[in-house]
Short mmCIF file of C-alpha atoms in Angstrom, two decimals:
data_model
loop_
_atom_site.label_atom_id
_atom_site.label_comp_id
_atom_site.label_asym_id
_atom_site.label_seq_id
_atom_site.Cartn_x
_atom_site.Cartn_y
_atom_site.Cartn_z
CA UNK R 1 -41.65 -7.80 58.19
CA UNK R 2 -38.92 -6.85 55.71
CA UNK R 3 -40.14 -9.48 53.22
CA UNK R 4 -43.67 -8.07 53.52
CA UNK R 5 -42.48 -4.56 52.71
CA UNK R 6 -40.36 -5.85 49.84
CA UNK R 7 -43.30 -7.77 48.37
CA UNK R 8 -45.56 -4.71 48.71
CA UNK R 9 -42.94 -2.52 47.06
CA UNK R 10 -42.55 -4.90 44.11
CA UNK R 11 -46.33 -5.04 43.61
CA UNK R 12 -46.74 -1.25 43.71
CA UNK R 13 -43.43 -0.18 42.19
CA UNK R 14 -45.05 1.50 39.18
CA UNK R 15 -47.03 3.79 41.52
CA UNK R 16 -44.38 4.43 44.17
CA UNK R 17 -41.99 6.13 41.71
CA UNK R 18 -44.41 8.66 40.16
CA UNK R 19 -46.01 9.50 43.52
CA UNK R 20 -42.59 10.06 45.09
CA UNK R 21 -41.57 12.08 42.02
CA UNK R 22 -44.57 14.44 42.30
CA UNK R 23 -44.46 14.68 46.09
CA UNK R 24 -40.75 15.50 46.09
CA UNK R 25 -41.15 18.24 43.48
CA UNK R 26 -44.02 19.88 45.38
CA UNK R 27 -42.06 19.59 48.64
CA UNK R 28 -38.98 21.23 47.10
CA UNK R 29 -41.05 24.10 45.67
CA UNK R 30 -42.57 24.79 49.08
CA UNK R 31 -39.49 24.33 51.26
CA UNK R 32 -36.49 25.48 49.19
CA UNK R 33 -36.58 29.24 49.59
CA UNK R 34 -33.07 30.72 49.37
CA UNK R 35 -29.79 29.34 48.10
CA UNK R 36 -27.97 30.79 51.11
CA UNK R 37 -30.21 29.22 53.77
CA UNK R 38 -28.29 26.66 55.82
CA UNK R 39 -31.28 24.28 56.01
CA UNK R 40 -31.76 24.23 52.22
CA UNK R 41 -28.07 23.52 51.70
CA UNK R 42 -28.09 20.90 54.45
CA UNK R 43 -30.89 19.03 52.65
CA UNK R 44 -29.09 19.12 49.29
CA UNK R 45 -25.73 18.16 50.83
CA UNK R 46 -27.49 15.29 52.61
CA UNK R 47 -28.84 13.96 49.31
CA UNK R 48 -25.38 14.21 47.72
CA UNK R 49 -23.82 12.28 50.62
CA UNK R 50 -26.62 9.70 50.42
CA UNK R 51 -26.10 9.13 46.68
CA UNK R 52 -22.35 8.81 47.18
CA UNK R 53 -22.79 6.23 49.95
CA UNK R 54 -25.29 4.23 47.88
CA UNK R 55 -22.90 4.11 44.91
CA UNK R 56 -19.98 2.99 47.08
CA UNK R 57 -21.97 0.34 48.99
CA UNK R 58 -23.65 -1.07 45.87
CA UNK R 59 -20.35 -1.52 44.06
CA UNK R 60 -18.44 -2.87 47.05
CA UNK R 61 -21.22 -5.37 47.71
CA UNK R 62 -21.45 -6.54 44.09
CA UNK R 63 -17.65 -7.00 44.08
CA UNK R 64 -17.86 -9.12 47.23
CA UNK R 65 -15.95 -6.66 49.42
CA UNK R 66 -18.88 -6.13 51.83
CA UNK R 67 -20.54 -9.14 53.46
CA UNK R 68 -22.26 -7.65 56.49
CA UNK R 69 -25.70 -9.07 57.22
CA UNK R 70 -27.31 -5.64 57.52
CA UNK R 71 -26.07 -4.75 54.02
CA UNK R 72 -27.32 -8.05 52.58
CA UNK R 73 -30.65 -7.41 54.24
CA UNK R 74 -31.25 -3.99 52.67
CA UNK R 75 -29.10 -3.98 49.54
CA UNK R 76 -32.09 -4.67 47.26
CA UNK R 77 -33.58 -1.34 48.31
CA UNK R 78 -30.45 0.70 47.58
CA UNK R 79 -31.13 1.21 43.84
CA UNK R 80 -34.51 2.72 44.73
CA UNK R 81 -32.89 4.89 47.43
CA UNK R 82 -30.30 6.02 44.88
CA UNK R 83 -33.00 6.85 42.35
CA UNK R 84 -35.04 8.67 45.00
CA UNK R 85 -32.04 10.76 46.12
CA UNK R 86 -31.07 11.67 42.54
CA UNK R 87 -34.68 12.59 41.80
CA UNK R 88 -34.84 14.93 44.78
CA UNK R 89 -31.48 16.46 43.90
CA UNK R 90 -32.47 17.33 40.35
CA UNK R 91 -35.89 18.46 41.56
CA UNK R 92 -34.12 20.96 43.85
CA UNK R 93 -31.83 22.07 41.02
CA UNK R 94 -34.80 22.63 38.68
CA UNK R 95 -36.44 24.80 41.37
CA UNK R 96 -33.32 26.91 41.99
CA UNK R 97 -32.21 27.29 38.37
CA UNK R 98 -35.65 28.13 36.96
CA UNK R 99 -35.94 30.89 39.55
CA UNK R 100 -32.58 32.28 38.48
CA UNK R 101 -32.58 32.23 34.70
CA UNK R 102 -34.65 33.42 31.79
CA UNK R 103 -35.96 30.82 29.35
CA UNK R 104 -34.82 33.08 26.54
CA UNK R 105 -31.16 32.63 27.42
CA UNK R 106 -30.97 29.48 29.54
CA UNK R 107 -33.56 27.13 28.04
CA UNK R 108 -31.00 24.53 26.92
CA UNK R 109 -29.43 24.03 30.36
CA UNK R 110 -32.84 24.11 32.05
CA UNK R 111 -34.03 21.49 29.55
CA UNK R 112 -31.10 19.25 30.52
CA UNK R 113 -32.04 19.53 34.21
CA UNK R 114 -35.71 18.85 33.47
CA UNK R 115 -34.80 15.78 31.38
CA UNK R 116 -32.59 14.46 34.19
CA UNK R 117 -35.39 15.13 36.68
CA UNK R 118 -38.30 13.70 34.68
CA UNK R 119 -36.19 10.97 33.08
CA UNK R 120 -35.13 9.76 36.51
CA UNK R 121 -37.98 7.23 36.37
CA UNK R 122 -36.73 5.92 33.01
CA UNK R 123 -33.15 5.54 34.25
CA UNK R 124 -34.03 2.83 36.78
CA UNK R 125 -32.37 -0.04 34.93
CA UNK R 126 -29.25 2.09 34.36
CA UNK R 127 -28.64 2.76 38.05
CA UNK R 128 -26.94 -0.61 38.39
CA UNK R 129 -24.18 0.46 35.99
CA UNK R 130 -21.10 1.91 37.62
CA UNK R 131 -20.13 4.45 34.94
CA UNK R 132 -23.71 5.76 34.74
CA UNK R 133 -23.85 6.11 38.53
CA UNK R 134 -20.62 8.10 38.63
CA UNK R 135 -21.63 10.28 35.66
CA UNK R 136 -24.98 11.30 37.17
CA UNK R 137 -23.29 11.84 40.53
CA UNK R 138 -20.68 14.13 38.93
CA UNK R 139 -23.43 16.14 37.20
CA UNK R 140 -25.20 16.56 40.55
CA UNK R 141 -22.03 17.62 42.37
CA UNK R 142 -21.01 20.05 39.61
CA UNK R 143 -24.51 21.55 39.44
CA UNK R 144 -24.49 22.13 43.19
CA UNK R 145 -20.97 23.57 43.24
CA UNK R 146 -22.07 26.26 40.78
CA UNK R 147 -24.62 27.29 43.42
CA UNK R 148 -22.73 26.98 46.70
CA UNK R 149 -19.24 28.28 45.79
CA UNK R 150 -20.47 31.81 44.89
CA UNK R 151 -22.50 31.84 48.12
CA UNK R 152 -19.44 30.95 50.20
CA UNK R 153 -17.02 33.26 48.38
CA UNK R 154 -19.63 36.07 48.01
CA UNK R 155 -18.67 36.66 44.40
CA UNK R 156 -19.71 35.55 40.94
CA UNK R 157 -17.69 35.37 37.76
CA UNK R 158 -15.62 33.06 35.53
CA UNK R 159 -12.95 32.29 38.14
CA UNK R 160 -15.58 31.44 40.75
CA UNK R 161 -17.15 29.00 38.29
CA UNK R 162 -13.75 27.46 37.50
CA UNK R 163 -13.06 27.02 41.22
CA UNK R 164 -16.42 25.29 41.66
CA UNK R 165 -15.68 22.98 38.74
CA UNK R 166 -12.24 22.19 40.15
CA UNK R 167 -13.73 21.28 43.53
CA UNK R 168 -16.26 18.98 41.83
CA UNK R 169 -13.54 17.29 39.79
CA UNK R 170 -11.32 16.88 42.87
CA UNK R 171 -14.18 15.32 44.86
CA UNK R 172 -15.02 12.77 42.16
CA UNK R 173 -11.32 11.88 41.80
CA UNK R 174 -10.99 11.33 45.56
CA UNK R 175 -14.03 9.02 45.55
CA UNK R 176 -12.75 7.06 42.55
CA UNK R 177 -9.30 6.76 44.12
CA UNK R 178 -10.82 5.41 47.33
CA UNK R 179 -12.87 2.88 45.37
CA UNK R 180 -9.81 1.93 43.30
CA UNK R 181 -8.02 0.99 46.51
CA UNK R 182 -10.91 -1.36 47.40
CA UNK R 183 -12.12 -2.63 44.00
CA UNK R 184 -9.27 -1.89 41.58
CA UNK R 185 -10.51 -4.30 38.91
CA UNK R 186 -13.80 -2.42 38.47
CA UNK R 187 -12.17 1.00 38.24
CA UNK R 188 -9.46 -0.30 35.89
CA UNK R 189 -12.00 -1.99 33.63
CA UNK R 190 -14.03 1.23 33.32
CA UNK R 191 -11.14 3.71 33.25
CA UNK R 192 -11.48 4.81 29.61
CA UNK R 193 -15.25 5.21 29.69
CA UNK R 194 -15.04 6.99 33.05
CA UNK R 195 -12.47 9.41 31.66
CA UNK R 196 -14.58 10.14 28.59
CA UNK R 197 -17.78 10.68 30.59
CA UNK R 198 -16.26 12.79 33.37
CA UNK R 199 -14.13 14.81 30.95
CA UNK R 200 -17.09 15.32 28.62
CA UNK R 201 -19.34 16.52 31.44
CA UNK R 202 -16.62 18.85 32.73
CA UNK R 203 -16.06 20.41 29.31
CA UNK R 204 -19.80 20.64 28.56
CA UNK R 205 -20.45 22.56 31.78
CA UNK R 206 -17.72 25.04 30.89
CA UNK R 207 -19.08 25.38 27.35
CA UNK R 208 -22.54 26.10 28.76
CA UNK R 209 -21.16 28.66 31.19
CA UNK R 210 -18.96 30.62 28.80
CA UNK R 211 -21.74 30.75 26.20
CA UNK R 212 -24.14 32.07 28.89
CA UNK R 213 -26.43 29.03 28.71
CA UNK R 214 -26.15 28.33 32.46
CA UNK R 215 -28.39 30.75 34.42
CA UNK R 216 -26.62 33.30 36.66
CA UNK R 217 -27.38 31.43 39.87
CA UNK R 218 -27.29 32.31 42.80
CA UNK R 219 -28.84 35.56 41.52
CA UNK R 220 -32.61 35.56 40.96
CA UNK R 221 -35.00 38.15 39.53
CA UNK R 222 -37.79 38.79 42.05
CA UNK R 223 -39.69 41.58 40.30
CA UNK R 224 -39.43 43.73 37.19
CA UNK R 225 -41.51 46.17 35.21
CA UNK R 226 -41.60 49.22 32.97
CA UNK R 227 -42.83 52.39 34.70
CA UNK R 228 -43.73 55.98 33.85
CA UNK R 229 -41.91 57.42 36.85
CA UNK R 230 -39.64 56.20 39.66
CA UNK R 231 -38.76 58.44 42.62
CA UNK R 232 -36.40 57.35 45.44
CA UNK R 233 -38.07 57.53 48.87
CA UNK R 234 -35.00 57.00 51.05
CA UNK R 235 -33.69 53.86 52.75
CA UNK R 236 -33.35 52.21 49.34
CA UNK R 237 -37.07 52.35 48.53
CA UNK R 238 -38.85 53.77 45.48
CA UNK R 239 -42.22 55.26 44.60
CA UNK R 240 -43.21 53.86 41.20
CA UNK R 241 -45.94 55.01 38.81
CA UNK R 242 -47.21 52.61 36.15
CA UNK R 243 -50.14 51.56 33.98
CA UNK R 244 -51.97 48.64 35.65
CA UNK R 245 -52.58 45.52 33.62
CA UNK R 246 -56.03 45.22 31.98
CA UNK R 247 -58.56 42.76 33.40
CA UNK R 248 -57.77 40.12 30.75
CA UNK R 249 -54.15 39.90 31.97
CA UNK R 250 -54.74 38.68 35.57
CA UNK R 251 -51.17 37.44 36.08
CA UNK R 252 -49.51 40.72 35.08
CA UNK R 253 -48.85 43.57 37.49
CA UNK R 254 -48.39 46.23 34.84
CA UNK R 255 -49.65 46.74 31.28
CA UNK R 256 -47.38 45.66 28.44
CA UNK R 257 -48.64 48.68 26.48
CA UNK R 258 -46.90 51.91 27.41
CA UNK R 259 -48.92 55.01 26.44
CA UNK R 260 -47.06 58.28 26.02
CA UNK R 261 -48.01 61.78 24.92
CA UNK R 262 -45.91 63.08 22.07
CA UNK R 263 -43.47 61.39 19.73
CA UNK R 264 -40.82 60.78 22.39
CA UNK R 265 -40.84 60.24 26.12
CA UNK R 266 -39.08 58.67 29.09
CA UNK R 267 -39.48 55.09 30.35
CA UNK R 268 -38.08 53.48 33.51
CA UNK R 269 -37.06 49.82 33.78
CA UNK R 270 -37.25 48.53 37.35
CA UNK R 271 -35.77 45.28 38.69
CA UNK R 272 -35.44 43.68 42.12
CA UNK R 273 -32.63 41.09 42.01
CA UNK R 274 -32.03 38.66 44.86
CA UNK R 275 -28.46 37.78 45.82
CA UNK R 276 -27.14 35.87 48.86
CA UNK R 277 -25.96 37.82 51.89
CA UNK R 278 -23.00 40.14 51.28
CA UNK R 279 -22.58 38.98 47.68
CA UNK R 280 -21.94 41.87 45.30
CA UNK R 281 -22.62 41.90 41.56
CA UNK R 282 -23.24 44.28 38.68
CA UNK R 283 -26.62 44.28 36.95
CA UNK R 284 -26.96 45.64 33.41
CA UNK R 285 -30.15 46.68 31.59
CA UNK R 286 -29.89 46.19 27.83
CA UNK R 287 -32.50 48.37 26.11
CA UNK R 288 -33.47 47.24 22.62
CA UNK R 289 -36.15 48.17 20.09
CA UNK R 290 -37.44 46.24 17.10
CA UNK R 291 -36.58 47.83 13.75
CA UNK R 292 -39.49 46.98 11.46
CA UNK R 293 -37.50 47.83 8.31
CA UNK R 294 -34.49 45.69 9.23
CA UNK R 295 -36.62 42.99 10.86
CA UNK R 296 -34.39 42.65 13.93
CA UNK R 297 -33.76 43.98 17.42
CA UNK R 298 -31.45 47.02 17.57
CA UNK R 299 -29.37 48.13 20.54
CA UNK R 300 -30.84 51.10 22.37
CA UNK R 301 -28.29 51.50 25.14
CA UNK R 302 -26.86 49.74 28.18
CA UNK R 303 -27.06 51.02 31.76
CA UNK R 304 -25.83 49.25 34.89
CA UNK R 305 -25.66 49.44 38.67
CA UNK R 306 -24.17 47.49 41.57
CA UNK R 307 -26.23 45.31 43.91
CA UNK R 308 -25.51 43.91 47.38
CA UNK R 309 -27.20 40.70 48.50
CA UNK R 310 -29.16 39.89 51.62
CA UNK R 311 -32.65 41.34 51.07
CA UNK R 312 -35.34 38.66 50.73
CA UNK R 313 -37.23 40.53 48.02
CA UNK R 314 -34.10 41.52 46.14
CA UNK R 315 -31.92 44.60 45.72
CA UNK R 316 -33.99 47.28 43.98
CA UNK R 317 -32.63 49.31 41.11
CA UNK R 318 -33.70 50.99 37.89
CA UNK R 319 -32.50 52.56 34.67
CA UNK R 320 -34.24 55.07 32.44
CA UNK R 321 -34.35 55.56 28.70
CA UNK R 322 -34.90 59.04 27.29
CA UNK R 323 -36.34 59.85 23.87
CA UNK R 324 -38.19 56.56 23.70
CA UNK R 325 -40.39 56.35 20.60
CA UNK R 326 -43.42 54.26 19.53
CA UNK R 327 -42.77 50.63 18.68
CA UNK R 328 -41.81 47.32 20.27
CA UNK R 329 -39.24 47.48 23.07
CA UNK R 330 -37.58 45.06 25.44
CA UNK R 331 -35.15 45.32 28.34
CA UNK R 332 -32.86 42.38 29.12
CA UNK R 333 -31.89 42.28 32.80
CA UNK R 334 -28.49 40.59 32.88
CA UNK R 335 -25.16 40.27 34.63
CA UNK R 336 -22.12 42.11 33.31
CA UNK R 337 -21.18 38.85 31.51
CA UNK R 338 -24.48 38.85 29.63
CA UNK R 339 -26.24 36.06 31.57
CA UNK R 340 -29.93 36.93 31.35
CA UNK R 341 -31.96 37.03 34.56
CA UNK R 342 -35.18 38.19 32.95
CA UNK R 343 -36.72 40.22 30.15
CA UNK R 344 -39.26 43.05 30.11
CA UNK R 345 -41.30 43.31 26.90
CA UNK R 346 -43.57 46.24 26.15
CA UNK R 347 -45.02 48.26 23.29
CA UNK R 348 -44.86 52.06 23.22
CA UNK R 349 -47.98 53.69 21.79
CA UNK R 350 -48.41 57.42 21.13
CA UNK R 351 -51.71 58.64 22.55
CA UNK R 352 -53.37 61.98 23.30
CA UNK R 353 -55.36 60.39 26.10
CA UNK R 354 -53.70 60.30 29.51
CA UNK R 355 -53.68 56.65 30.65
CA UNK R 356 -54.85 55.47 34.05
CA UNK R 357 -51.82 55.39 36.34
CA UNK R 358 -51.20 53.76 39.72
CA UNK R 359 -48.53 54.78 42.23
CA UNK R 360 -47.08 52.30 44.72
CA UNK R 361 -44.06 52.02 46.99
CA UNK R 362 -41.43 49.37 46.39
#
């Protein structure tokens, strides 16, 4: 029976990978909902444990330290299992990180995750190499620690990131030490390359974080918009008035053209930011306008407020800008460190005609 399955797998290998790739990505998009849900974290932790076990078993077997019949029977499938687990891990990371960050500020890190996810099929022949296995595993562990440590400690910030990185480094060192006790010749032979790869990944993650390339996960922007009026309704809710999007913008809730009477007016920037339960953070709205003469964006003011996590649809808050004038405007919704969650773009147009307005409750 096993030989039949193995023969079928070898005949259909070129289809099994892409189908599993697509199915896993769709599954993750549908099932991974919140970074603080125990089931979501259990799935990701399970994949990390599975990849670690595959790496250890593959290397112990190839070094002749494992000779159990059950391992010999299934060892040929382990590289595929390893590839499958890594693919699902990076699929989950792509889902979580794209929900958290803005492409404007985090495109480079998101591109790295997408390359690791899509390129997983191309890495098949590399999964038999010990240093490559450990390097990809360390990237996966580090990427997950950036998510789970803030959830557990209910805080975000540089020291939380450093703690997460330290835990990742400690875990990989413990695994390598355990393997060194069992297969010292393999670890010793690869020690320099392992040090370069692990050290390089560790430094690169910190470079990405302190240059605000890594998205501000576990925060995520749920909704945002520019409104004509926002009135608190009690219990944390708001009544918002805005210009609805025209018919040719079916995927927009509000119009990106903001009509105002007179040369100056008032605009409200609204944002609902998700955070895990009991996590607190400061959100800042950076208002900017485009100076046509200078040909660049000019600072128009910064306004911030505190959020508390736990609400599925995000903590609701807003800022307002007085004496807003015609031209191109944008509002960057960011953390107090400048990590961008999202961006509102709109154009202010002076008009004597009162625009059609819609009022809703948020």
